[in-house]
Coordinates of C-alpha atoms and ligand atoms in Angstrom, one line a residue:
M21 CA -71.2 -291.8 48.4
T22 CA -71.6 -290.6 45.5
E23 CA -68.6 -289.8 43.7
D24 CA -69.6 -285.7 43.6
R25 CA -68.6 -284.8 47.0
G26 CA -68.3 -281.3 46.5
E27 CA -66.0 -278.4 48.1
L28 CA -62.7 -279.4 49.5
V29 CA -63.5 -278.2 52.3
L30 CA -61.4 -279.2 55.5
R31 CA -58.2 -281.2 56.1
L32 CA -57.5 -282.2 59.3
I33 CA -54.9 -284.5 60.9
P34 CA -57.0 -285.3 64.1
R35 CA -54.9 -286.3 67.4
L36 CA -53.9 -288.5 70.3
T37 CA -56.7 -286.4 72.5
E38 CA -59.6 -286.7 70.6
I39 CA -59.4 -291.1 70.4
N40 CA -62.2 -292.9 72.8
S41 CA -62.0 -296.2 74.9
N42 CA -62.3 -297.8 71.6
G43 CA -58.9 -296.6 70.5
H44 CA -61.3 -294.8 67.6
I45 CA -61.7 -291.1 66.9
F46 CA -64.9 -289.7 69.2
G47 CA -67.6 -289.0 66.7
G48 CA -68.5 -285.5 68.4
W49 CA -65.0 -284.8 66.9
I50 CA -66.2 -285.1 63.8
L51 CA -69.3 -284.2 63.6
S52 CA -68.3 -280.7 64.3
Q53 CA -65.9 -280.6 61.9
M54 CA -68.3 -281.5 60.5
D55 CA -71.3 -278.3 61.2
I56 CA -67.5 -276.4 60.8
A57 CA -66.9 -277.8 56.8
G58 CA -71.6 -277.6 56.2
G59 CA -71.5 -273.7 58.3
I60 CA -68.4 -272.4 56.1
V61 CA -70.5 -273.4 52.9
A62 CA -73.2 -272.1 53.7
G63 CA -72.5 -268.8 55.5
R64 CA -71.2 -268.0 51.8
L65 CA -74.5 -269.9 50.9
A66 CA -76.0 -267.1 52.5
Q67 CA -74.3 -264.0 52.1
G68 CA -73.9 -264.2 56.3
A69 CA -75.1 -265.4 59.4
V70 CA -76.1 -268.9 60.0
A71 CA -77.1 -271.1 62.2
T72 CA -77.4 -275.2 62.1
V73 CA -80.6 -276.4 62.3
A74 CA -80.9 -279.6 62.0
I75 CA -78.5 -282.6 61.6
D76 CA -80.1 -285.3 59.5
G77 CA -79.0 -289.3 58.3
M78 CA -75.9 -288.9 60.1
K79 CA -74.1 -292.1 59.6
F80 CA -70.5 -293.1 60.7
I81 CA -69.5 -295.7 58.0
S82 CA -66.2 -296.4 59.4
P83 CA -64.0 -295.6 62.1
M84 CA -61.5 -292.7 62.3
L85 CA -57.8 -293.9 63.1
V86 CA -54.9 -292.4 63.8
G87 CA -52.8 -291.7 61.5
D88 CA -55.7 -291.4 58.8
I89 CA -55.8 -287.9 56.7
V90 CA -59.4 -286.6 56.7
A91 CA -60.8 -285.1 54.7
V92 CA -64.1 -282.8 54.4
Y93 CA -66.3 -282.1 51.7
A94 CA -70.2 -280.0 51.5
R95 CA -72.2 -279.0 48.6
E96 CA -75.7 -277.8 48.2
E97 CA -77.9 -280.4 48.2
R98 CA -81.5 -277.9 49.0
R99 CA -82.3 -275.4 49.2
G100 CA -85.1 -273.6 51.1
R101 CA -87.0 -270.2 51.3
T102 CA -84.8 -269.6 54.5
S103 CA -83.0 -272.9 55.1
I104 CA -80.2 -274.6 53.1
G105 CA -79.9 -278.6 53.5
I106 CA -75.3 -278.9 53.0
R107 CA -74.7 -282.3 52.7
V108 CA -71.3 -283.1 54.5
D109 CA -69.1 -286.0 53.6
V110 CA -66.4 -287.5 55.5
I111 CA -63.5 -289.4 53.7
A112 CA -60.5 -290.9 55.7
T113 CA -56.7 -291.3 53.2
R114 CA -55.1 -294.5 54.9
G115 CA -51.5 -296.2 54.8
A116 CA -49.0 -296.4 52.8
D117 CA -51.4 -296.6 49.8
Q118 CA -53.5 -294.4 50.3
Q119 CA -56.4 -295.5 50.4
Q120 CA -59.1 -293.4 50.4
I121 CA -62.5 -294.5 52.8
D122 CA -65.7 -293.3 53.8
L123 CA -65.7 -292.0 57.3
T124 CA -69.3 -290.0 57.6
S125 CA -71.4 -288.4 55.5
G126 CA -75.1 -286.4 56.9
L127 CA -77.4 -283.4 55.5
F128 CA -77.0 -280.2 58.0
T129 CA -79.7 -277.3 57.8
F130 CA -78.5 -274.4 57.7
V131 CA -81.1 -271.2 58.9
A132 CA -80.0 -267.8 57.3
L133 CA -79.8 -265.1 60.0
D134 CA -80.9 -261.3 60.3
E135 CA -80.0 -259.0 62.7
L136 CA -82.1 -259.6 65.4
H137 CA -80.9 -263.1 65.3
R138 CA -84.8 -264.7 63.1
P139 CA -85.3 -266.4 59.5
R140 CA -83.9 -264.5 56.7
I141 CA -84.7 -264.5 53.4
L142 CA -81.0 -266.0 51.8
P143 CA -80.7 -264.1 48.7
T144 CA -81.2 -265.2 45.1
G145 CA -78.5 -266.6 42.3
Ligands
LIG226 C1 -82.5 -271.4 63.1 C2 -83.5 -271.1 64.4 C3 -83.4 -269.4 63.9 C4 -85.2 -271.3 63.6 O1 -86.4 -269.9 64.2 P1 -87.6 -271.0 63.6 O2 -88.7 -269.6 64.7 O3 -87.9 -272.7 64.2 O4 -87.4 -270.7 62.1 P2 -88.8 -271.3 61.0 O5 -89.4 -272.1 62.0 O6 -89.5 -270.5 60.5 O7 -88.1 -272.6 60.2 C5 -86.9 -271.8 59.5 C6 -86.4 -272.5 58.4 O8 -86.0 -273.7 59.4 C7 -86.8 -274.7 58.4 N1 -86.3 -275.8 59.8 C8 -87.0 -275.8 61.1 N2 -86.5 -277.0 61.8 C9 -85.8 -277.4 61.0 C10 -85.7 -279.1 61.3 N3 -85.7 -279.7 61.9 N4 -85.0 -279.5 60.6 C11 -85.4 -279.0 58.3 N5 -84.9 -277.7 58.3 C12 -85.8 -276.9 59.5 C13 -87.4 -274.2 58.5 O9 -88.5 -275.2 57.1 C14 -87.5 -273.4 57.4 O10 -87.0 -273.8 56.4 P3 -87.5 -272.6 55.0 O11 -87.5 -271.2 55.4 O12 -86.5 -272.2 54.1 O13 -88.9 -273.5 54.0 C15 -83.6 -271.2 65.6 O14 -84.7 -272.7 65.4 C16 -82.6 -271.4 66.5 O15 -82.0 -270.1 66.6 N6 -82.2 -272.7 66.6 C17 -80.8 -272.2 67.4 C18 -79.7 -272.2 66.7 C19 -78.8 -272.7 67.0 O16 -78.0 -272.6 68.4 N7 -77.3 -273.5 66.8 C20 -76.7 -273.9 66.9 C21 -75.3 -273.0 67.3 S1 -74.9 -272.9 65.1

């Protein structure tokens, strides 16, 4: 994972209810947090409503464990006419030695929407 992770958008502590039968945190829970974080950044860049249209290259690198303190980072990676690609990386801080562990990474594409929920041209600048 790149050192330039972008903006720290969310810090989270997973709860016992998010654990699967392996003792890991559900991938779907992590994915939803990434979607929320990416949507916050995309919505700000788009200056309005956005919808997730695609998630590419989603990697679950290491399992997330109870007790992890989770940080969700997001940064613009690609900008089109109506869509923005936001790279979202999730890092855990774990244990007494505060180890930093790469958990997940994915490229989330958001489309700016108009009032009819159709694609809207992104603002410039
Ligand atoms: C988002 C939505 C309005 C786009 O409508 P559409 O008719 O597919 O629009 P377009 O084909 O004009 O594509 C719009 C943009 O999305 C991009 N796009 C569409 N499908 C894509 C995909 N699978 N991967 C990456 N980009 C994609 C297009 O390249 C285009 O980007 P650009 O204008 O920057 O070049 C429509 O697909 C939709 O409503 N999807 C459901 C969204 C949703 O419910 N998300 C979950 C909750 S937020």
